[in-house]
PDB file of C-alpha atoms in Angstrom:
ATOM      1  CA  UNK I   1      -9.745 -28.877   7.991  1.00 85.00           C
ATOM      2  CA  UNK I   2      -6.988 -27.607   6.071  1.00 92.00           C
ATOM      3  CA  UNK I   3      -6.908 -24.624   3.506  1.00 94.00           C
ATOM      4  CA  UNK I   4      -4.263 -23.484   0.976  1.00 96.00           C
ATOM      5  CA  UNK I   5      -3.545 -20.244  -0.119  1.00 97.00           C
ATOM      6  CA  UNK I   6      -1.275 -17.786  -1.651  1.00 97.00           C
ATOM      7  CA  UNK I   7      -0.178 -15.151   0.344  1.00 98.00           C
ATOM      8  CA  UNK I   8       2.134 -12.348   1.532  1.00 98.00           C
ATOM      9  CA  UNK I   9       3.249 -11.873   5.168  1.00 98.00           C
ATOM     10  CA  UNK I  10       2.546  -8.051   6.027  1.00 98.00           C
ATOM     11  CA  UNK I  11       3.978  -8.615   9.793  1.00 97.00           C
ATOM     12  CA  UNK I  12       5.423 -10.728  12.618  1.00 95.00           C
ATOM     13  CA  UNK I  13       4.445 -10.820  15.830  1.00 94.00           C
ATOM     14  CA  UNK I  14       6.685 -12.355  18.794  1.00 92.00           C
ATOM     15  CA  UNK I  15       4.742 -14.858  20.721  1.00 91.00           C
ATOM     16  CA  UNK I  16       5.935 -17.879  23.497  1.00 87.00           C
ATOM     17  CA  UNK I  17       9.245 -18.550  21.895  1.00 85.00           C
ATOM     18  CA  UNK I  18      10.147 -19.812  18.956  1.00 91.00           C
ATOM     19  CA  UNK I  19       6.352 -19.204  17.738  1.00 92.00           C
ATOM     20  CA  UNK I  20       5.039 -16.464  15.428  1.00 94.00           C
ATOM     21  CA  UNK I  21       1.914 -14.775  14.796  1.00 96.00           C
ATOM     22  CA  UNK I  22       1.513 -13.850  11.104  1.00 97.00           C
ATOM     23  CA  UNK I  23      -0.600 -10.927   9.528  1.00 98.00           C
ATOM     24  CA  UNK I  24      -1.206 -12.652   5.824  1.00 98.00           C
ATOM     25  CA  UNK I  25      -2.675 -10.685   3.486  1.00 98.00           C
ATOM     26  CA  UNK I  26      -4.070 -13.646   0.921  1.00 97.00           C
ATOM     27  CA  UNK I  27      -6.196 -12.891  -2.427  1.00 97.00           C
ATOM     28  CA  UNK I  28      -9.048 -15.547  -1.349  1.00 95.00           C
ATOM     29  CA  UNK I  29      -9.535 -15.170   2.479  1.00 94.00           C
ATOM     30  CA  UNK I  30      -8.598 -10.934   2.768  1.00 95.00           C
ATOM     31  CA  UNK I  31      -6.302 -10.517   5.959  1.00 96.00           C
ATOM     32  CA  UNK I  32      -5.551 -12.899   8.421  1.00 96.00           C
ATOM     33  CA  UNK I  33      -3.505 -13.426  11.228  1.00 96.00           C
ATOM     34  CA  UNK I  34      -1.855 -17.248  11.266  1.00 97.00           C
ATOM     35  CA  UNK I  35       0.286 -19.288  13.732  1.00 95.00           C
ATOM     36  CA  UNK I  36       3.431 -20.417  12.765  1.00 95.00           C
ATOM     37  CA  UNK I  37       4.807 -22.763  15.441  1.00 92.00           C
ATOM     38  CA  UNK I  38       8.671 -22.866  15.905  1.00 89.00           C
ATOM     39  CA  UNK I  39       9.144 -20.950  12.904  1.00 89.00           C
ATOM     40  CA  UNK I  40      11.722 -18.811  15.216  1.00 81.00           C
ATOM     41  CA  UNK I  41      14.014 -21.557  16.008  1.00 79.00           C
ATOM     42  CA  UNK I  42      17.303 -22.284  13.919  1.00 74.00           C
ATOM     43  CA  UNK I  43      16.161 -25.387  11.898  1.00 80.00           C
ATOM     44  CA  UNK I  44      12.548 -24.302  11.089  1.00 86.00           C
ATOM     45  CA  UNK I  45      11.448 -24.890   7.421  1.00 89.00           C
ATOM     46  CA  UNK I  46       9.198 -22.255   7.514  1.00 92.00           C
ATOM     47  CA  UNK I  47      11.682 -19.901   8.562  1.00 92.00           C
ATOM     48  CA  UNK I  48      12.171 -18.589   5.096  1.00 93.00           C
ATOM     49  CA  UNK I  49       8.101 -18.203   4.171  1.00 96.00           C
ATOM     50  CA  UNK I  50       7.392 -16.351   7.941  1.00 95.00           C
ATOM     51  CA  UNK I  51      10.073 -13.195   6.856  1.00 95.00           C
ATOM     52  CA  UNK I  52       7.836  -9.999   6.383  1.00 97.00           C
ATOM     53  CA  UNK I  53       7.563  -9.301   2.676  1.00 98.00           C
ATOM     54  CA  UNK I  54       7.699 -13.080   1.725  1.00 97.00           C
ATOM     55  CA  UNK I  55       5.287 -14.504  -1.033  1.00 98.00           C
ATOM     56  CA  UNK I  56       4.313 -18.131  -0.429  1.00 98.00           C
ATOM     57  CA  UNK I  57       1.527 -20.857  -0.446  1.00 98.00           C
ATOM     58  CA  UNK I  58       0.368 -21.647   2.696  1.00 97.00           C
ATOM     59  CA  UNK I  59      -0.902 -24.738   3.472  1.00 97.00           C
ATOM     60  CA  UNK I  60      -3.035 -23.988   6.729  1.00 97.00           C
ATOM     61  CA  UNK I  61      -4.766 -25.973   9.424  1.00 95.00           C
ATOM     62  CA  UNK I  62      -7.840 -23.931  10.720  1.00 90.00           C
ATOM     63  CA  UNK I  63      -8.682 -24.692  14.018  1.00 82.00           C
ATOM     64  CA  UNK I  64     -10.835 -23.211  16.634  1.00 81.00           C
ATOM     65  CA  UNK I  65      -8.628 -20.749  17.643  1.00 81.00           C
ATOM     66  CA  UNK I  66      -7.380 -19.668  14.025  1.00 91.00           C
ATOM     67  CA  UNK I  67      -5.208 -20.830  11.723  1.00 96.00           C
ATOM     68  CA  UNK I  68      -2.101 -22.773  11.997  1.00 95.00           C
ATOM     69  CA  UNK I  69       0.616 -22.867   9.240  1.00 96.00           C
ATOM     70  CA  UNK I  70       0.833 -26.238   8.816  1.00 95.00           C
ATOM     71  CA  UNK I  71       3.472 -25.819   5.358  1.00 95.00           C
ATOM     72  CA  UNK I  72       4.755 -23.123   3.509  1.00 96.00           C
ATOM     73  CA  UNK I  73       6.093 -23.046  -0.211  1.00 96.00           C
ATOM     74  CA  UNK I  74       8.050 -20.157  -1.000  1.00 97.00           C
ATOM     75  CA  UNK I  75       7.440 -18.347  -4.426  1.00 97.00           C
ATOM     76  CA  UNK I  76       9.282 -14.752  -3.869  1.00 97.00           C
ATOM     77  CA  UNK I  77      10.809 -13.037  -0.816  1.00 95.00           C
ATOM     78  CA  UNK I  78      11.802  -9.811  -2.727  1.00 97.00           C
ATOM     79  CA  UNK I  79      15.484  -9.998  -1.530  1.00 95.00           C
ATOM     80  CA  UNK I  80      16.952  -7.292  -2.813  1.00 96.00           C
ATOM     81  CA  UNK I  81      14.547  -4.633  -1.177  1.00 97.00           C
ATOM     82  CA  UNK I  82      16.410  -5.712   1.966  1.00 94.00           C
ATOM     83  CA  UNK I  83      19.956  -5.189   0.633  1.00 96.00           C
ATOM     84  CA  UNK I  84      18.680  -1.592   0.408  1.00 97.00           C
ATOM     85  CA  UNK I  85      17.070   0.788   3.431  1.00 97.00           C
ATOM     86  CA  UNK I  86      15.422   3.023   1.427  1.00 97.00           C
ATOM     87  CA  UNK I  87      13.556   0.181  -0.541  1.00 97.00           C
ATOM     88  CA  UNK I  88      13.215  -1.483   2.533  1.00 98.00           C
ATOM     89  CA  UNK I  89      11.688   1.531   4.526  1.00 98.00           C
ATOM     90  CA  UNK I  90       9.627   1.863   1.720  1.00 98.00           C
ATOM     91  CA  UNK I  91       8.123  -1.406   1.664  1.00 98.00           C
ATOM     92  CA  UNK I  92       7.914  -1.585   5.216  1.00 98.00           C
ATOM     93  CA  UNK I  93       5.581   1.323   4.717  1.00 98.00           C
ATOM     94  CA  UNK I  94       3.548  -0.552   2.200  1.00 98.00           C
ATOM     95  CA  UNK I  95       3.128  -3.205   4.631  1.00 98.00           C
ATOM     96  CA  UNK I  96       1.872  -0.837   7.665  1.00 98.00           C
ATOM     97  CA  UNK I  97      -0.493   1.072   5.778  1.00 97.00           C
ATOM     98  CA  UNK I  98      -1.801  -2.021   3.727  1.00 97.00           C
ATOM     99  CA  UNK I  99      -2.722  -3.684   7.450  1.00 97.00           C
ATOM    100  CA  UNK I 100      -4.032  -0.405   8.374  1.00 96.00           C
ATOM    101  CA  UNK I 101      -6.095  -0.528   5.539  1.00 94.00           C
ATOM    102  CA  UNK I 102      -7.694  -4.080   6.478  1.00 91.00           C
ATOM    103  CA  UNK I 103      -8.664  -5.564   2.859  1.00 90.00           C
ATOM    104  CA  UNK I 104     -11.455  -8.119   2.639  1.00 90.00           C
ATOM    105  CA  UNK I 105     -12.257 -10.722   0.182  1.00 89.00           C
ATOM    106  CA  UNK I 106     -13.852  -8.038  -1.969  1.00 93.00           C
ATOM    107  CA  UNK I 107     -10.810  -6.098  -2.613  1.00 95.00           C
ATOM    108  CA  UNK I 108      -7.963  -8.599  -1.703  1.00 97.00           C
ATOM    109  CA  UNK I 109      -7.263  -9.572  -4.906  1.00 97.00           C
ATOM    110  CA  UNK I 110      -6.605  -6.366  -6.432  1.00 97.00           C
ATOM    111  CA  UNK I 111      -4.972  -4.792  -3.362  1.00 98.00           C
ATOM    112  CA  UNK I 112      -2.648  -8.008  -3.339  1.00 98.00           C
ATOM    113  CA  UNK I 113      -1.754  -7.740  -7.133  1.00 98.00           C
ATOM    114  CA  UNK I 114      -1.007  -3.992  -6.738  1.00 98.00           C
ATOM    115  CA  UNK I 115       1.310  -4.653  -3.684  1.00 98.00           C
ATOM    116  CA  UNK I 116       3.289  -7.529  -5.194  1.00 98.00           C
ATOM    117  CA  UNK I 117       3.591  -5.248  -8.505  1.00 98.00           C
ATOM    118  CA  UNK I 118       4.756  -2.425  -6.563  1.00 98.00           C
ATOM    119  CA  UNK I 119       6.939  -4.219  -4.598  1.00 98.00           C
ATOM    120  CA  UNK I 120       8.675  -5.555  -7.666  1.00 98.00           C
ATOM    121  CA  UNK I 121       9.154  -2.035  -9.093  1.00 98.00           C
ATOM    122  CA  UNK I 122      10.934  -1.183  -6.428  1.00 98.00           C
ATOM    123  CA  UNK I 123      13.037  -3.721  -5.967  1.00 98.00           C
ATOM    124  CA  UNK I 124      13.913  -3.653  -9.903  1.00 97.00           C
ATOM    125  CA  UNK I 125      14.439  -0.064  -9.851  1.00 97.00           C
ATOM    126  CA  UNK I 126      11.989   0.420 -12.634  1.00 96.00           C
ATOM    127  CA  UNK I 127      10.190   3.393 -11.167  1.00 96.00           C
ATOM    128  CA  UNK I 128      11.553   5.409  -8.443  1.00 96.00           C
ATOM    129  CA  UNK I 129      10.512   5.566  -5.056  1.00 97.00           C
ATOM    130  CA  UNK I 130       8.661   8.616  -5.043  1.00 97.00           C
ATOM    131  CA  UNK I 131       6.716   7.362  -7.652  1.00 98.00           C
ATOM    132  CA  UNK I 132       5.732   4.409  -6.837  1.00 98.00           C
ATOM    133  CA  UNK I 133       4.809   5.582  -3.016  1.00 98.00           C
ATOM    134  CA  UNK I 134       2.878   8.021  -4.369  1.00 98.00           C
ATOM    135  CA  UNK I 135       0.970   5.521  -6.758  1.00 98.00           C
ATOM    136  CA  UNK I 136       0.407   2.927  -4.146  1.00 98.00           C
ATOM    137  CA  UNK I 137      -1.010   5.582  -1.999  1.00 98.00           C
ATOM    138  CA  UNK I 138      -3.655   6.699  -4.078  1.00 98.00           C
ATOM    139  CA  UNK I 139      -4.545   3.413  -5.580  1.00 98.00           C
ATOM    140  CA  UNK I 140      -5.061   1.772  -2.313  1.00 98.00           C
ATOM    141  CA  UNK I 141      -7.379   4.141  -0.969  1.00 97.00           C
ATOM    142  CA  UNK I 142      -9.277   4.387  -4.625  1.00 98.00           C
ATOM    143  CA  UNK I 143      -9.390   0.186  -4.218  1.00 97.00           C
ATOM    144  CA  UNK I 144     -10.926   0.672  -0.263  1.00 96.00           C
ATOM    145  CA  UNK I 145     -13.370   2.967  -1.759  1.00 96.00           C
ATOM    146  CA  UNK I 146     -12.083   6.112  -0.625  1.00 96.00           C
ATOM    147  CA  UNK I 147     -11.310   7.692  -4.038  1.00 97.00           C
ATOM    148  CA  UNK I 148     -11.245  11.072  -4.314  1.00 98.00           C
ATOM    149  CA  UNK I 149     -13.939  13.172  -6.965  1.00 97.00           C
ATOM    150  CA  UNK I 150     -11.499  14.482  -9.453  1.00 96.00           C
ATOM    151  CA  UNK I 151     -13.570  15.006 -11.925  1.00 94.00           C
ATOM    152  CA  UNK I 152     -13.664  19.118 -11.232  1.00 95.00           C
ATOM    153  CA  UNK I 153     -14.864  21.340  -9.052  1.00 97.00           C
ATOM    154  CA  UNK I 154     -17.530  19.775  -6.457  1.00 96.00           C
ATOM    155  CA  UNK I 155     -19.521  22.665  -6.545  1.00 96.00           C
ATOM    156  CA  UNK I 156     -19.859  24.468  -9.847  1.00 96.00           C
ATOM    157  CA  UNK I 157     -18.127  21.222 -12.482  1.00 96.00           C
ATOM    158  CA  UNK I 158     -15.632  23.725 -13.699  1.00 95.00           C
ATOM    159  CA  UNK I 159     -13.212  21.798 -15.051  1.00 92.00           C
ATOM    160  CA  UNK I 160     -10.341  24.746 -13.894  1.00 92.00           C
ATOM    161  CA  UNK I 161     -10.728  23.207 -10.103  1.00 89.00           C
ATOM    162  CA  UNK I 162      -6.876  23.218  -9.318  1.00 93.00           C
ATOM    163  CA  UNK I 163      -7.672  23.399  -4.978  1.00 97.00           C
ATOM    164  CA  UNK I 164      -7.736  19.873  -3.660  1.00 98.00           C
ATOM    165  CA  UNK I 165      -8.732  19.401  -0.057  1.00 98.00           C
ATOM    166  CA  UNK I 166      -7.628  16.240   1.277  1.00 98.00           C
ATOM    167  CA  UNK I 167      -9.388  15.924   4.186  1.00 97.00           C
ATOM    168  CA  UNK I 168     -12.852  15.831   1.824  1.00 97.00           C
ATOM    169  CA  UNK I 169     -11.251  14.559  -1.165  1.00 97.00           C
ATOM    170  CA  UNK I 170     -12.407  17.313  -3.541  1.00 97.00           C
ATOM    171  CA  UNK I 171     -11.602  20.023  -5.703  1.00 98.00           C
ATOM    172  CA  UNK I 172     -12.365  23.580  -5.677  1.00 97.00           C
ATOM    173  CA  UNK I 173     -12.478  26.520  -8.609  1.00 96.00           C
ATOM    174  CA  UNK I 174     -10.787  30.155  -7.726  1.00 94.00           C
ATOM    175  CA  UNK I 175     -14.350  31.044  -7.849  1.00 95.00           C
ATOM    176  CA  UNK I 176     -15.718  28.327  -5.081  1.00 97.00           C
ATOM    177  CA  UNK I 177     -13.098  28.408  -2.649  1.00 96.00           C
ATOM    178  CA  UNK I 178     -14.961  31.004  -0.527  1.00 94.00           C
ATOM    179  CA  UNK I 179     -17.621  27.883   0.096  1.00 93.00           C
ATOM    180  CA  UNK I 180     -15.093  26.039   2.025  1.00 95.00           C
ATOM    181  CA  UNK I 181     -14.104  27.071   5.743  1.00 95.00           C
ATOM    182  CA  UNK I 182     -10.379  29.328   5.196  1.00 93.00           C
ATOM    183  CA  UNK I 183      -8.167  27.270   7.690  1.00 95.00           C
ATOM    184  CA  UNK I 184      -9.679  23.864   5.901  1.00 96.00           C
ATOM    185  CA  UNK I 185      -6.249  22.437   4.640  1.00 97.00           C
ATOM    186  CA  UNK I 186      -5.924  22.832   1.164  1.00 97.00           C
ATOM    187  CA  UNK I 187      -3.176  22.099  -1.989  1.00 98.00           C
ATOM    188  CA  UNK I 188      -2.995  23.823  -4.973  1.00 97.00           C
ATOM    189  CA  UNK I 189      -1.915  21.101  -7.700  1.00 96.00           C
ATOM    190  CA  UNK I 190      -0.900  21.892 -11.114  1.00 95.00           C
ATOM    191  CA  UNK I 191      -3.040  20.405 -14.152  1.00 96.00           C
ATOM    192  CA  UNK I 192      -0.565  17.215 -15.063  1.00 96.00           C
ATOM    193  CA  UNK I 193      -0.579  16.134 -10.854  1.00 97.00           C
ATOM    194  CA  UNK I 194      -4.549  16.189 -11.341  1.00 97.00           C
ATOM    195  CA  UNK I 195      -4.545  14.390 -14.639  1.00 97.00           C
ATOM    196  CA  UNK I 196      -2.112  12.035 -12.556  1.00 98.00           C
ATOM    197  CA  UNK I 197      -4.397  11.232  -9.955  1.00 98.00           C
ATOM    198  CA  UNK I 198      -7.288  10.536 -12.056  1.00 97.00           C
ATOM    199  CA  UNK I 199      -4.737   8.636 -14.242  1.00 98.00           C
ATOM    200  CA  UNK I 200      -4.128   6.396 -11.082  1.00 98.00           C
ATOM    201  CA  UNK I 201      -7.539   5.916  -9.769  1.00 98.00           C
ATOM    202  CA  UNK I 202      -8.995   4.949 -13.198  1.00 98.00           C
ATOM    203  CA  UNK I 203      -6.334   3.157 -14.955  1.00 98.00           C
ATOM    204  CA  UNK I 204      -6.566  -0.113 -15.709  1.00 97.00           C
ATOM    205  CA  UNK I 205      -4.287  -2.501 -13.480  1.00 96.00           C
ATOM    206  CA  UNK I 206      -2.175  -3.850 -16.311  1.00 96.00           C
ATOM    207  CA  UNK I 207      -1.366   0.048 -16.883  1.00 97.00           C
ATOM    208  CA  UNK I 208      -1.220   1.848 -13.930  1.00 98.00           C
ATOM    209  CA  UNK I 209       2.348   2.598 -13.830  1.00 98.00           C
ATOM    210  CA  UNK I 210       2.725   3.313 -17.331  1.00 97.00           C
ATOM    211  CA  UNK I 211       2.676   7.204 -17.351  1.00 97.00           C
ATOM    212  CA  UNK I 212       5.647   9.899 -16.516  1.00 96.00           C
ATOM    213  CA  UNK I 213       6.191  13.097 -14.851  1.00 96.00           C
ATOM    214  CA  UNK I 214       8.592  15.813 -14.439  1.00 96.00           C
ATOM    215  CA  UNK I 215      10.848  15.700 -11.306  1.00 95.00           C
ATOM    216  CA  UNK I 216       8.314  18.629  -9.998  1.00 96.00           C
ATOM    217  CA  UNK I 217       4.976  17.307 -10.636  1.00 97.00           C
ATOM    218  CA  UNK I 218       6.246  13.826  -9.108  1.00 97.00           C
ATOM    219  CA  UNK I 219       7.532  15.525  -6.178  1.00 96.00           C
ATOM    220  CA  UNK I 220       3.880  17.995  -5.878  1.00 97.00           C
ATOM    221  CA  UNK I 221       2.026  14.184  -6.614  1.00 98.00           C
ATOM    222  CA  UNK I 222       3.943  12.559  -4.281  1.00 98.00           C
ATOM    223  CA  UNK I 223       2.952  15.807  -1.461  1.00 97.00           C
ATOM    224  CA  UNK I 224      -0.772  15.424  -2.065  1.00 98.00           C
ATOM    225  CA  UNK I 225      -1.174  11.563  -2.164  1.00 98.00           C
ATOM    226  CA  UNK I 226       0.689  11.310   1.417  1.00 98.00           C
ATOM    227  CA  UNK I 227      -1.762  14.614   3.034  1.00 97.00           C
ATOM    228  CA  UNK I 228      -4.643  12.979   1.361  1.00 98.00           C
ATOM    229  CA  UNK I 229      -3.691   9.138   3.222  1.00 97.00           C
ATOM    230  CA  UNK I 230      -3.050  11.226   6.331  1.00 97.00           C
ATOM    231  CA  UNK I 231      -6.101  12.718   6.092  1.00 97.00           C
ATOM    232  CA  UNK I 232      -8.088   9.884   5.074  1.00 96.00           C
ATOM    233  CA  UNK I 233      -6.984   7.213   7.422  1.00 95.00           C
ATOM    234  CA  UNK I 234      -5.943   9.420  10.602  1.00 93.00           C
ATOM    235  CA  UNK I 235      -3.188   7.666  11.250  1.00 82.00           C
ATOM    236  CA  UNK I 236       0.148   7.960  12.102  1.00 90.00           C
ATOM    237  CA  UNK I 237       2.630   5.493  10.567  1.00 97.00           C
ATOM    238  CA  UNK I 238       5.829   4.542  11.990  1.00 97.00           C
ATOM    239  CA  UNK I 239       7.457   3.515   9.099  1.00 97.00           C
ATOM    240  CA  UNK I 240       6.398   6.348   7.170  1.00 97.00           C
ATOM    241  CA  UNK I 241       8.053   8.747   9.630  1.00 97.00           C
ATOM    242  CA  UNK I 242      11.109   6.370   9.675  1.00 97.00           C
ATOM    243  CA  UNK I 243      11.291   6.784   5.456  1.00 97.00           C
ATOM    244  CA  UNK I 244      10.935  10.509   6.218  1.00 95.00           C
ATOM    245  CA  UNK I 245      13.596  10.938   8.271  1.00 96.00           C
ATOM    246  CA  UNK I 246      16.467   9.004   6.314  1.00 92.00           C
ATOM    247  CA  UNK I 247      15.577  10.617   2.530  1.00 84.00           C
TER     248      UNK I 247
END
């Protein structure tokens, strides 16, 4: 039986030379790991398609043990984000936390469309870095169902709740903070950062990226959207601590 599908590889893993495992993240079929025989060895055609960060149809054999690439058509391989170690820290990043994540059918779709959209951001330079870590961050989690109640403060609904805890994912009023445990890690955000973040989990795909902020608010976003993944996922991320260390 053979299936096709569109898909992105998120990571290669060595196996009994020249053969690959992929990890494919795919809109119909969630994430998958795929065998891609010889595609290490000098004249493989599906060479090109196996590269982490490549966008291709996949025609694939499914077998009892998994599936097998049988043929790959490459649409997009995002290039340029490799000419560039920032960009391709960044993406790498993308790519680690996205697997960490493990989308399913449900969400595959969207979390596919909002990686490829990033990805293409980046690589265009339409958006900075910052930003668009920041964005992917948040929107990821809101698409896994781990959005954060932004709407105020979780215990009174005063709208003046500027004290986000990441590890619960709420906000607190000067006047409620004394219901939360002192040495519970907490940020104090400005006003635009929280519009921001309920900007980002709400927005509609086709606009997500379409707002701005000041160099100080971006940086303050970008400081609560990486505590609140931290928090969230309890993980540690190579390539995040790779991106850290070289900006």
């Amino acid at each position: 039986m053979t299936v096709k599908t569109k898909g992105i590889v998120l990571g290669q893993i060595p196996l009994r030379d020249p053969d690959r495992k992929l990890i494919l993240l795919t809109p119909d079929l969630g994430l998958i790991e795929v065998i891609a025989r010889g595609v290490g060895g000098k004249k493989s055609k599906l060479s090109a398609s196996a590269e982490v960060l490549a966008y291709s149809e996949f025609c694939l054999f499914e077998g009892k043990g998994g599936y097998i690439v049988d043929s790959a058509d490459l649409d997009r391989n995002f290039y340029d984000l490799r000419l560039d170690l920032l960009k391709l820290s960044e993406a790498s990043y993308f790519c680690e936390l996205t697997r960490f994540i493990l989308p399913d059918k449900d969400n595959a779709p969207d979390v596919l469309k909002l990686l490829l959209n990033t990805l293409w951001l980046l690589e265009k330079e339409k958006r900075s870095p910052a930003f668009l870590k920041a964005v992917y961050e948040l929107r990821l989690l809101t698409l896994s169902g781990f959005a954060p109640d932004l709407s105020g403060c979780t215990s009174c609904g005063s709208e003046d709740a500027l004290t986000f805890f990441p590890i619960d994912g709420v906000l607190l009023c000067g006047e409620c903070l004394s219901k939360m445990p002192p040495d519970r890690l907490r940020i104090e955000i400005p006003l635009p950062v929280r519009q921001a973040m309920r900007y980002i989990c709400e927005a509609p795909e086709e606009k997500l990226f379409s707002f701005r902020l000041t160099p100080d608010s971006e940086a303050a976003l970008g400081h609560v959207t990486e505590a609140y993944i931290l928090c969230q996922t309890g993980g540690r991320f190579k390539t995040l601590d790779f991106l850290k260390s070289i900006l």
